[in-house]
Amino acid sequence: MISLSIADKYHLQFQIGLTQKPSSTEWKLHLLLPSAMVSDEDSLSATRFYQNLLQQQRLSSPGQPQPGDLKRYCQLLHGGHAMKERQFKRMLADLVNGLLHQFEQAQGDQLLALRSPLCRFLRLDRSLTAPKQRKLYKLARQLIVFQFNQALLRERHGGRCSQTRQVRRYLLLLEHYARRQGIRLGHEQEAGREKMLEKLGLCQRIIDRPYQLQRRLLKGTQMAEQLIFGFSAAMAMAFATGIAFATQRAFGNFTTPFFFSLVFSYIFKDRIKELGRNYLVEKFYSRFYQHHYRLYKASDKEPSLDIKESFYHPKGKKLDVLISTLKKSLTSAETSRIEAAWSYRRQYSFRQHKAIEQSNKFHDDLTLNLSRPLRLLPSQIRTIWQQESQQLRKVDVHQVVPIYLIIETREQAQAKVKLFRLHASRRGIHRIKEIESGSRK
């Protein structure tokens, strides 16, 4: 359901893949942090967390097309003039994504064997006569030709193919075809390469439009937040007013005790208002959701699914429960360094109409930026000597700090827990390792 990877040295990437089900699916992420990463109180705020969270939702076909499926798609697209526009776009997207997947995965002689489906795809130029279909096809052709050329160049560089001459021959034929069709396969200047890749990315987005989702944020919790703020202000004002009335009754108006009581009560009023607001907001979002998104397909007006999320800081008993979960697999010396935690909860609820076809798969890609809390870590570098073969080498070793992740998934009343350890320093994330339950390693 969910996979975790390192996008780069400061970014964690979460990839969630779901099939449509009438019941809801939920998962939680808990980051347990050492004291060196929580010295800055602002780094733990919900606003900061959401600023550092990127998200993208999309659909895909249930599985990658096989060579036989690609051949069938080409045969059906040859009669594209008789297809409905929506059906043509989806089949073209499946064909293009299937070919791109084959180009990326195939190696050696398997890559050369893809010449046959590629030729079938290029021959579609003769049968597509409708203006809209031809326009989409030209975008797809530009993307396919470029990616196949890249795959052949990668294969030539690796030298894994037994038919090196055949690879060079294919490259020459592809370059000749690209020049004839006005397709760029490279550029000498950096600005030209950037513009070329930007154009290819636009082609990919246009081709994938049948699987794109539009996300809308519903304003459901703003009223609840305002009520919490108002309640905190009312409690703080009631405290200050009660102190003033009591002092006035005991010492009378315009007296020195009455003056000092007003000053101190208003000082405490502001603190009570701020602390009460933060405490109640944390309690509210630990039980209810903070943001509510509704997703739509580009071609449908009815919503496809709902996503709800919330972020909070577990404290007290909730933090103790998370630490006790880690103690089953870690030593007490490791868990004793945990100072605070972030908790992020996300729920998916599919609609029960046919806005998303049963065969489609839903993907939710999240990227979390940890650069700010990681830069709070001290830079500690030790130099050691290491003997390699007959030579001595001086090596700089960065002292790493462990960050523990707990991922809880719940689907159809089935709960699963995964534990991960991130080795990180001021330089970024070094590596990530899954901890087996009860292993104590």
GROMACS .gro file of C-alpha atoms in nm:
model
  441
    1MET     CA    1   0.000   0.000   0.000
    2ILE     CA    2   0.267   0.253   0.102
    3SER     CA    3   0.637   0.270   0.019
    4LEU     CA    4   0.905   0.496   0.165
    5SER     CA    5   1.216   0.617  -0.017
    6ILE     CA    6   1.473   0.898  -0.012
    7ALA     CA    7   1.408   1.149  -0.291
    8ASP     CA    8   1.735   1.332  -0.217
    9LYS     CA    9   1.944   1.414   0.089
   10TYR     CA   10   1.675   1.633   0.250
   11HIS     CA   11   1.348   1.489   0.115
   12LEU     CA   12   1.147   1.182   0.209
   13GLN     CA   13   0.906   1.044  -0.048
   14PHE     CA   14   0.592   0.846   0.034
   15GLN     CA   15   0.412   0.663  -0.247
   16ILE     CA   16   0.064   0.531  -0.174
   17GLY     CA   17  -0.114   0.305  -0.419
   18LEU     CA   18  -0.480   0.213  -0.370
   19THR     CA   19  -0.757   0.045  -0.563
   20GLN     CA   20  -1.112   0.175  -0.539
   21LYS     CA   21  -1.301   0.034  -0.242
   22PRO     CA   22  -1.621   0.154  -0.076
   23SER     CA   23  -1.460   0.155   0.270
   24SER     CA   24  -1.211   0.418   0.381
   25THR     CA   25  -0.836   0.368   0.418
   26GLU     CA   26  -0.618   0.548   0.670
   27TRP     CA   27  -0.248   0.570   0.748
   28LYS     CA   28  -0.045   0.756   1.007
   29LEU     CA   29   0.315   0.875   1.006
   30HIS     CA   30   0.500   0.933   1.333
   31LEU     CA   31   0.846   1.093   1.331
   32LEU     CA   32   1.023   1.056   1.665
   33LEU     CA   33   1.295   1.317   1.691
   34PRO     CA   34   1.601   1.364   1.914
   35SER     CA   35   1.642   1.673   2.130
   36ALA     CA   36   1.888   1.832   1.885
   37MET     CA   37   1.611   1.866   1.627
   38VAL     CA   38   1.345   2.024   1.850
   39SER     CA   39   1.534   2.318   1.999
   40ASP     CA   40   1.345   2.552   1.766
   41GLU     CA   41   0.976   2.552   1.862
   42ASP     CA   42   0.873   2.698   1.527
   43SER     CA   43   1.013   2.391   1.347
   44LEU     CA   44   0.736   2.183   1.508
   45SER     CA   45   0.443   2.399   1.399
   46ALA     CA   46   0.168   2.263   1.176
   47THR     CA   47   0.203   2.560   0.941
   48ARG     CA   48   0.570   2.483   0.887
   49PHE     CA   49   0.495   2.115   0.830
   50TYR     CA   50   0.236   2.181   0.558
   51GLN     CA   51   0.469   2.432   0.389
   52ASN     CA   52   0.728   2.155   0.360
   53LEU     CA   53   0.484   1.893   0.230
   54LEU     CA   54   0.428   1.848  -0.145
   55GLN     CA   55   0.150   1.625  -0.274
   56GLN     CA   56   0.031   1.499  -0.611
   57GLN     CA   57  -0.256   1.263  -0.693
   58ARG     CA   58  -0.305   1.068  -1.014
   59LEU     CA   59  -0.465   0.757  -1.161
   60SER     CA   60  -0.311   0.477  -1.361
   61SER     CA   61  -0.411   0.156  -1.532
   62PRO     CA   62  -0.417  -0.148  -1.302
   63GLY     CA   63  -0.106  -0.309  -1.458
   64GLN     CA   64   0.166  -0.245  -1.711
   65PRO     CA   65   0.064  -0.346  -2.066
   66GLN     CA   66   0.236  -0.651  -2.212
   67PRO     CA   67   0.374  -0.663  -2.571
   68GLY     CA   68   0.051  -0.830  -2.682
   69ASP     CA   69  -0.154  -0.550  -2.529
   70LEU     CA   70   0.057  -0.286  -2.707
   71LYS     CA   71  -0.004  -0.459  -3.040
   72ARG     CA   72  -0.379  -0.467  -2.972
   73TYR     CA   73  -0.381  -0.096  -2.879
   74CYS     CA   74  -0.210  -0.008  -3.209
   75GLN     CA   75  -0.462  -0.214  -3.405
   76LEU     CA   76  -0.753  -0.041  -3.232
   77LEU     CA   77  -0.601   0.306  -3.278
   78HIS     CA   78  -0.569   0.241  -3.652
   79GLY     CA   79  -0.947   0.281  -3.655
   80GLY     CA   80  -0.934   0.588  -3.433
   81HIS     CA   81  -1.171   0.783  -3.659
   82ALA     CA   82  -1.457   0.559  -3.536
   83MET     CA   83  -1.366   0.602  -3.166
   84LYS     CA   84  -1.512   0.844  -2.920
   85GLU     CA   85  -1.276   1.119  -2.816
   86ARG     CA   86  -1.260   1.004  -2.453
   87GLN     CA   87  -1.189   0.643  -2.552
   88PHE     CA   88  -0.916   0.749  -2.796
   89LYS     CA   89  -0.738   0.964  -2.536
   90ARG     CA   90  -0.737   0.690  -2.276
   91MET     CA   91  -0.614   0.421  -2.515
   92LEU     CA   92  -0.339   0.649  -2.645
   93ALA     CA   93  -0.232   0.724  -2.287
   94ASP     CA   94  -0.219   0.350  -2.207
   95LEU     CA   95  -0.014   0.282  -2.520
   96VAL     CA   96   0.233   0.564  -2.457
   97ASN     CA   97   0.282   0.477  -2.088
   98GLY     CA   98   0.322   0.111  -2.177
   99LEU     CA   99   0.593   0.187  -2.432
  100LEU     CA  100   0.772   0.422  -2.193
  101HIS     CA  101   0.768   0.155  -1.923
  102GLN     CA  102   0.915  -0.099  -2.166
  103PHE     CA  103   1.189   0.146  -2.269
  104GLU     CA  104   1.282   0.203  -1.906
  105GLN     CA  105   1.285  -0.162  -1.798
  106ALA     CA  106   1.421  -0.341  -2.106
  107GLN     CA  107   1.793  -0.405  -2.140
  108GLY     CA  108   2.017  -0.565  -2.398
  109ASP     CA  109   1.849  -0.765  -2.670
  110GLN     CA  110   1.507  -0.708  -2.509
  111LEU     CA  111   1.540  -0.337  -2.590
  112LEU     CA  112   1.612  -0.410  -2.956
  113ALA     CA  113   1.304  -0.634  -2.966
  114LEU     CA  114   1.090  -0.324  -2.896
  115ARG     CA  115   1.153  -0.200  -3.250
  116SER     CA  116   0.843  -0.390  -3.368
  117PRO     CA  117   0.586  -0.217  -3.137
  118LEU     CA  118   0.763   0.116  -3.201
  119CYS     CA  119   0.721   0.076  -3.578
  120ARG     CA  120   0.351  -0.008  -3.531
  121PHE     CA  121   0.314   0.309  -3.326
  122LEU     CA  122   0.490   0.525  -3.587
  123ARG     CA  123   0.270   0.383  -3.867
  124LEU     CA  124  -0.037   0.528  -3.690
  125ASP     CA  125   0.053   0.859  -3.858
  126ARG     CA  126  -0.103   0.736  -4.181
  127SER     CA  127  -0.440   0.632  -4.036
  128LEU     CA  128  -0.520   0.923  -3.799
  129THR     CA  129  -0.690   1.200  -3.997
  130ALA     CA  130  -0.898   1.388  -3.738
  131PRO     CA  131  -0.722   1.716  -3.639
  132LYS     CA  132  -0.750   1.661  -3.263
  133GLN     CA  133  -0.629   1.303  -3.289
  134ARG     CA  134  -0.333   1.400  -3.505
  135LYS     CA  135  -0.234   1.675  -3.264
  136LEU     CA  136  -0.233   1.435  -2.970
  137TYR     CA  137  -0.050   1.173  -3.172
  138LYS     CA  138   0.229   1.414  -3.269
  139LEU     CA  139   0.285   1.502  -2.902
  140ALA     CA  140   0.296   1.133  -2.815
  141ARG     CA  141   0.532   1.057  -3.104
  142GLN     CA  142   0.775   1.327  -2.994
  143LEU     CA  143   0.781   1.180  -2.643
  144ILE     CA  144   0.819   0.819  -2.761
  145VAL     CA  145   1.098   0.889  -3.011
  146PHE     CA  146   1.299   1.088  -2.758
  147GLN     CA  147   1.267   0.824  -2.483
  148PHE     CA  148   1.357   0.536  -2.717
  149ASN     CA  149   1.664   0.730  -2.832
  150GLN     CA  150   1.762   0.781  -2.468
  151ALA     CA  151   1.720   0.409  -2.398
  152LEU     CA  152   1.943   0.318  -2.694
  153LEU     CA  153   2.211   0.567  -2.586
  154ARG     CA  154   2.199   0.427  -2.233
  155GLU     CA  155   2.238   0.077  -2.375
  156ARG     CA  156   2.528   0.180  -2.595
  157HIS     CA  157   2.702   0.341  -2.297
  158GLY     CA  158   2.653   0.032  -2.079
  159GLY     CA  159   2.760  -0.211  -2.350
  160ARG     CA  160   2.527  -0.487  -2.225
  161CYS     CA  161   2.385  -0.572  -2.568
  162SER     CA  162   2.536  -0.848  -2.778
  163GLN     CA  163   2.443  -0.662  -3.098
  164THR     CA  164   2.639  -0.337  -3.068
  165ARG     CA  165   2.627  -0.271  -3.440
  166GLN     CA  166   2.250  -0.313  -3.437
  167VAL     CA  167   2.220  -0.051  -3.161
  168ARG     CA  168   2.425   0.198  -3.363
  169ARG     CA  169   2.216   0.125  -3.670
  170TYR     CA  170   1.894   0.188  -3.478
  171LEU     CA  171   2.036   0.515  -3.347
  172LEU     CA  172   2.118   0.634  -3.698
  173LEU     CA  173   1.773   0.540  -3.828
  174LEU     CA  174   1.604   0.712  -3.532
  175GLU     CA  175   1.810   1.030  -3.579
  176HIS     CA  176   1.722   1.036  -3.949
  177TYR     CA  177   1.349   0.993  -3.869
  178ALA     CA  178   1.365   1.265  -3.600
  179ARG     CA  179   1.526   1.516  -3.840
  180ARG     CA  180   1.262   1.442  -4.103
  181GLN     CA  181   0.977   1.492  -3.853
  182GLY     CA  182   1.132   1.795  -3.679
  183ILE     CA  183   1.185   1.618  -3.346
  184ARG     CA  184   1.476   1.735  -3.130
  185LEU     CA  185   1.679   1.460  -2.960
  186GLY     CA  186   1.932   1.690  -2.794
  187HIS     CA  187   2.075   2.039  -2.777
  188GLU     CA  188   2.423   2.185  -2.747
  189GLN     CA  189   2.331   2.464  -2.505
  190GLU     CA  190   2.202   2.420  -2.149
  191ALA     CA  191   1.911   2.659  -2.204
  192GLY     CA  192   1.806   2.457  -2.509
  193ARG     CA  193   1.815   2.131  -2.315
  194GLU     CA  194   1.607   2.282  -2.037
  195LYS     CA  195   1.349   2.409  -2.284
  196MET     CA  196   1.341   2.071  -2.460
  197LEU     CA  197   1.277   1.881  -2.134
  198GLU     CA  198   1.010   2.133  -2.035
  199LYS     CA  199   0.831   2.073  -2.365
  200LEU     CA  200   0.853   1.695  -2.319
  201GLY     CA  201   0.708   1.729  -1.968
  202LEU     CA  202   0.418   1.927  -2.113
  203CYS     CA  203   0.363   1.651  -2.371
  204GLN     CA  204   0.352   1.393  -2.091
  205ARG     CA  205   0.096   1.591  -1.894
  206ILE     CA  206  -0.129   1.636  -2.198
  207ILE     CA  207  -0.112   1.265  -2.282
  208ASP     CA  208  -0.185   1.167  -1.920
  209ARG     CA  209  -0.487   1.397  -1.895
  210PRO     CA  210  -0.739   1.103  -1.880
  211TYR     CA  211  -0.568   0.996  -1.555
  212GLN     CA  212  -0.524   1.340  -1.400
  213LEU     CA  213  -0.714   1.448  -1.089
  214GLN     CA  214  -0.808   1.798  -0.979
  215ARG     CA  215  -0.780   1.871  -0.606
  216ARG     CA  216  -1.001   2.122  -0.426
  217LEU     CA  217  -0.960   2.225  -0.064
  218LEU     CA  218  -1.286   2.247   0.131
  219LYS     CA  219  -1.306   2.508   0.405
  220GLY     CA  220  -1.455   2.287   0.672
  221THR     CA  221  -1.233   2.343   0.978
  222GLN     CA  222  -1.189   2.721   0.970
  223MET     CA  223  -1.511   2.775   1.164
  224ALA     CA  224  -1.400   2.521   1.426
  225GLU     CA  225  -1.063   2.698   1.462
  226GLN     CA  226  -1.234   3.034   1.511
  227LEU     CA  227  -1.461   2.885   1.775
  228ILE     CA  228  -1.158   2.744   1.958
  229PHE     CA  229  -0.981   3.081   1.941
  230GLY     CA  230  -1.294   3.255   2.067
  231PHE     CA  231  -1.337   3.009   2.353
  232SER     CA  232  -0.974   3.054   2.461
  233ALA     CA  233  -1.010   3.432   2.453
  234ALA     CA  234  -1.332   3.411   2.656
  235MET     CA  235  -1.170   3.191   2.922
  236ALA     CA  236  -0.870   3.424   2.948
  237MET     CA  237  -1.093   3.733   2.971
  238ALA     CA  238  -1.310   3.566   3.235
  239PHE     CA  239  -0.998   3.495   3.443
  240ALA     CA  240  -0.878   3.859   3.420
  241THR     CA  241  -1.224   3.999   3.493
  242GLY     CA  242  -1.269   3.768   3.795
  243ILE     CA  243  -0.936   3.880   3.943
  244ALA     CA  244  -1.028   4.245   3.888
  245PHE     CA  245  -1.372   4.207   4.051
  246ALA     CA  246  -1.228   4.021   4.350
  247THR     CA  247  -0.956   4.282   4.407
  248GLN     CA  248  -1.202   4.569   4.361
  249ARG     CA  249  -1.436   4.416   4.616
  250ALA     CA  250  -1.157   4.360   4.869
  251PHE     CA  251  -0.961   4.686   4.834
  252GLY     CA  252  -1.192   4.922   4.646
  253ASN     CA  253  -1.146   5.127   4.330
  254PHE     CA  254  -0.836   5.336   4.249
  255THR     CA  255  -0.613   5.162   4.504
  256THR     CA  256  -0.260   5.031   4.462
  257PRO     CA  257  -0.358   4.660   4.503
  258PHE     CA  258  -0.635   4.706   4.244
  259PHE     CA  259  -0.384   4.863   4.000
  260PHE     CA  260  -0.129   4.578   4.035
  261SER     CA  261  -0.403   4.313   4.010
  262LEU     CA  262  -0.518   4.460   3.678
  263VAL     CA  263  -0.162   4.461   3.542
  264PHE     CA  264  -0.083   4.103   3.645
  265SER     CA  265  -0.423   3.966   3.544
  266TYR     CA  266  -0.385   4.107   3.192
  267ILE     CA  267  -0.034   3.964   3.166
  268PHE     CA  268  -0.165   3.620   3.258
  269LYS     CA  269  -0.468   3.671   3.033
  270ASP     CA  270  -0.253   3.686   2.722
  271ARG     CA  271  -0.055   3.377   2.828
  272ILE     CA  272  -0.372   3.182   2.911
  273LYS     CA  273  -0.521   3.279   2.575
  274GLU     CA  274  -0.214   3.166   2.380
  275LEU     CA  275  -0.152   2.843   2.571
  276GLY     CA  276  -0.520   2.752   2.579
  277ARG     CA  277  -0.555   2.807   2.207
  278ASN     CA  278  -0.252   2.589   2.125
  279TYR     CA  279  -0.362   2.315   2.363
  280LEU     CA  280  -0.720   2.300   2.236
  281VAL     CA  281  -0.612   2.310   1.871
  282GLU     CA  282  -0.372   2.020   1.930
  283LYS     CA  283  -0.645   1.820   2.103
  284PHE     CA  284  -0.894   1.897   1.826
  285TYR     CA  285  -0.668   1.792   1.540
  286SER     CA  286  -0.554   1.477   1.719
  287ARG     CA  287  -0.918   1.359   1.699
  288PHE     CA  288  -1.053   1.539   1.393
  289TYR     CA  289  -0.909   1.633   1.054
  290GLN     CA  290  -0.753   1.966   0.972
  291HIS     CA  291  -0.779   1.972   0.590
  292HIS     CA  292  -1.040   1.817   0.364
  293TYR     CA  293  -0.964   1.772  -0.008
  294ARG     CA  294  -1.209   1.661  -0.274
  295LEU     CA  295  -1.070   1.511  -0.595
  296TYR     CA  296  -1.234   1.522  -0.938
  297LYS     CA  297  -1.145   1.371  -1.271
  298ALA     CA  298  -1.087   1.626  -1.545
  299SER     CA  299  -1.382   1.496  -1.747
  300ASP     CA  300  -1.630   1.451  -1.459
  301LYS     CA  301  -1.818   1.696  -1.242
  302GLU     CA  302  -1.893   1.442  -0.969
  303PRO     CA  303  -1.623   1.400  -0.700
  304SER     CA  304  -1.416   1.082  -0.715
  305LEU     CA  305  -1.280   1.058  -0.361
  306ASP     CA  306  -1.213   1.259  -0.047
  307ILE     CA  307  -0.883   1.302   0.136
  308LYS     CA  308  -0.863   1.422   0.496
  309GLU     CA  309  -0.544   1.504   0.683
  310SER     CA  310  -0.429   1.640   1.016
  311PHE     CA  311  -0.099   1.715   1.189
  312TYR     CA  312  -0.038   1.727   1.564
  313HIS     CA  313   0.226   1.672   1.834
  314PRO     CA  314   0.163   1.367   2.055
  315LYS     CA  315   0.252   1.441   2.414
  316GLY     CA  316   0.215   1.270   2.746
  317LYS     CA  317   0.051   0.928   2.721
  318LYS     CA  318   0.033   0.937   2.340
  319LEU     CA  319   0.409   0.992   2.314
  320ASP     CA  320   0.469   0.716   2.569
  321VAL     CA  321   0.263   0.477   2.355
  322LEU     CA  322   0.478   0.554   2.049
  323ILE     CA  323   0.799   0.505   2.246
  324SER     CA  324   0.672   0.176   2.388
  325THR     CA  325   0.610   0.060   2.029
  326LEU     CA  326   0.975   0.127   1.951
  327LYS     CA  327   1.096  -0.043   2.271
  328LYS     CA  328   0.974  -0.375   2.133
  329SER     CA  329   1.241  -0.353   1.862
  330LEU     CA  330   1.504  -0.113   2.004
  331THR     CA  331   1.714  -0.092   2.316
  332SER     CA  332   1.626   0.150   2.595
  333ALA     CA  333   1.946   0.346   2.524
  334GLU     CA  334   1.812   0.439   2.179
  335THR     CA  335   1.457   0.525   2.287
  336SER     CA  336   1.580   0.742   2.574
  337ARG     CA  337   1.712   0.999   2.324
  338ILE     CA  338   1.365   1.069   2.182
  339GLU     CA  339   1.247   1.413   2.287
  340ALA     CA  340   0.939   1.489   2.073
  341ALA     CA  341   0.732   1.355   1.785
  342TRP     CA  342   0.539   1.465   1.478
  343SER     CA  343   0.222   1.281   1.386
  344TYR     CA  344   0.055   1.308   1.048
  345ARG     CA  345  -0.272   1.130   0.967
  346ARG     CA  346  -0.429   1.086   0.622
  347GLN     CA  347  -0.756   0.918   0.525
  348TYR     CA  348  -0.899   0.824   0.183
  349SER     CA  349  -1.271   0.776   0.120
  350PHE     CA  350  -1.376   0.660  -0.226
  351ARG     CA  351  -1.713   0.758  -0.368
  352GLN     CA  352  -1.940   0.470  -0.467
  353HIS     CA  353  -2.034   0.596  -0.812
  354LYS     CA  354  -1.845   0.521  -1.131
  355ALA     CA  355  -1.637   0.841  -1.143
  356ILE     CA  356  -1.326   0.625  -1.100
  357GLU     CA  357  -1.344   0.302  -1.298
  358GLN     CA  358  -1.293  -0.014  -1.097
  359SER     CA  359  -0.985  -0.102  -1.303
  360ASN     CA  360  -0.799   0.219  -1.223
  361LYS     CA  361  -0.542   0.249  -0.948
  362PHE     CA  362  -0.510   0.562  -0.735
  363HIS     CA  363  -0.165   0.701  -0.653
  364ASP     CA  364  -0.088   0.961  -0.387
  365ASP     CA  365   0.271   1.088  -0.393
  366LEU     CA  366   0.389   1.292  -0.094
  367THR     CA  367   0.731   1.455  -0.051
  368LEU     CA  368   0.836   1.583   0.293
  369ASN     CA  369   1.116   1.841   0.317
  370LEU     CA  370   1.328   1.788   0.632
  371SER     CA  371   1.597   2.044   0.550
  372ARG     CA  372   1.501   2.289   0.826
  373PRO     CA  373   1.505   2.045   1.124
  374LEU     CA  374   1.814   1.865   0.990
  375ARG     CA  375   2.009   2.191   0.967
  376LEU     CA  376   1.953   2.235   1.341
  377LEU     CA  377   2.183   1.939   1.403
  378PRO     CA  378   2.543   2.021   1.500
  379SER     CA  379   2.811   1.946   1.243
  380GLN     CA  380   3.036   1.681   1.399
  381ILE     CA  381   3.303   1.530   1.174
  382ARG     CA  382   3.569   1.282   1.280
  383THR     CA  383   3.871   1.195   1.069
  384ILE     CA  384   3.995   0.837   1.066
  385TRP     CA  385   4.268   0.649   0.882
  386GLN     CA  386   4.175   0.348   0.676
  387GLN     CA  387   4.400   0.099   0.498
  388GLU     CA  388   4.286  -0.007   0.152
  389SER     CA  389   4.506  -0.260  -0.030
  390GLN     CA  390   4.858  -0.118   0.002
  391GLN     CA  391   4.756   0.243   0.063
  392LEU     CA  392   4.641   0.449   0.359
  393ARG     CA  393   4.347   0.680   0.310
  394LYS     CA  394   4.222   0.964   0.527
  395VAL     CA  395   3.841   0.954   0.560
  396ASP     CA  396   3.601   1.211   0.709
  397VAL     CA  397   3.306   1.051   0.891
  398HIS     CA  398   2.998   1.253   0.980
  399GLN     CA  399   2.840   1.169   1.312
  400VAL     CA  400   2.479   1.069   1.243
  401VAL     CA  401   2.167   1.101   1.456
  402PRO     CA  402   1.891   0.837   1.433
  403ILE     CA  403   1.537   0.948   1.350
  404TYR     CA  404   1.268   0.685   1.393
  405LEU     CA  405   0.959   0.653   1.177
  406ILE     CA  406   0.644   0.460   1.258
  407ILE     CA  407   0.397   0.404   0.975
  408GLU     CA  408   0.056   0.268   1.073
  409THR     CA  409  -0.184   0.157   0.801
  410ARG     CA  410  -0.546   0.060   0.854
  411GLU     CA  411  -0.755  -0.090   0.575
  412GLN     CA  412  -1.081  -0.280   0.627
  413ALA     CA  413  -1.019  -0.315   1.003
  414GLN     CA  414  -0.670  -0.460   0.939
  415ALA     CA  415  -0.386  -0.267   1.103
  416LYS     CA  416  -0.017  -0.295   1.012
  417VAL     CA  417   0.284  -0.121   1.168
  418LYS     CA  418   0.625  -0.065   1.006
  419LEU     CA  419   0.931   0.079   1.178
  420PHE     CA  420   1.215   0.265   1.006
  421ARG     CA  421   1.541   0.420   1.120
  422LEU     CA  422   1.682   0.724   0.936
  423HIS     CA  423   2.051   0.797   0.977
  424ALA     CA  424   2.083   1.172   0.928
  425SER     CA  425   2.322   1.457   0.995
  426ARG     CA  426   2.350   1.824   0.911
  427ARG     CA  427   2.458   1.709   0.565
  428GLY     CA  428   2.121   1.536   0.507
  429ILE     CA  429   1.974   1.187   0.511
  430HIS     CA  430   2.248   0.924   0.474
  431ARG     CA  431   2.035   0.607   0.453
  432ILE     CA  432   1.712   0.451   0.567
  433LYS     CA  433   1.658   0.102   0.704
  434GLU     CA  434   1.346  -0.089   0.800
  435ILE     CA  435   1.351  -0.236   1.151
  436GLU     CA  436   1.202  -0.579   1.193
  437SER     CA  437   0.953  -0.609   1.475
  438GLY     CA  438   1.120  -0.749   1.786
  439SER     CA  439   1.465  -0.764   1.624
  440ARG     CA  440   1.641  -0.514   1.858
  441LYS     CA  441   1.895  -0.424   1.589
   0.00000   0.00000   0.00000
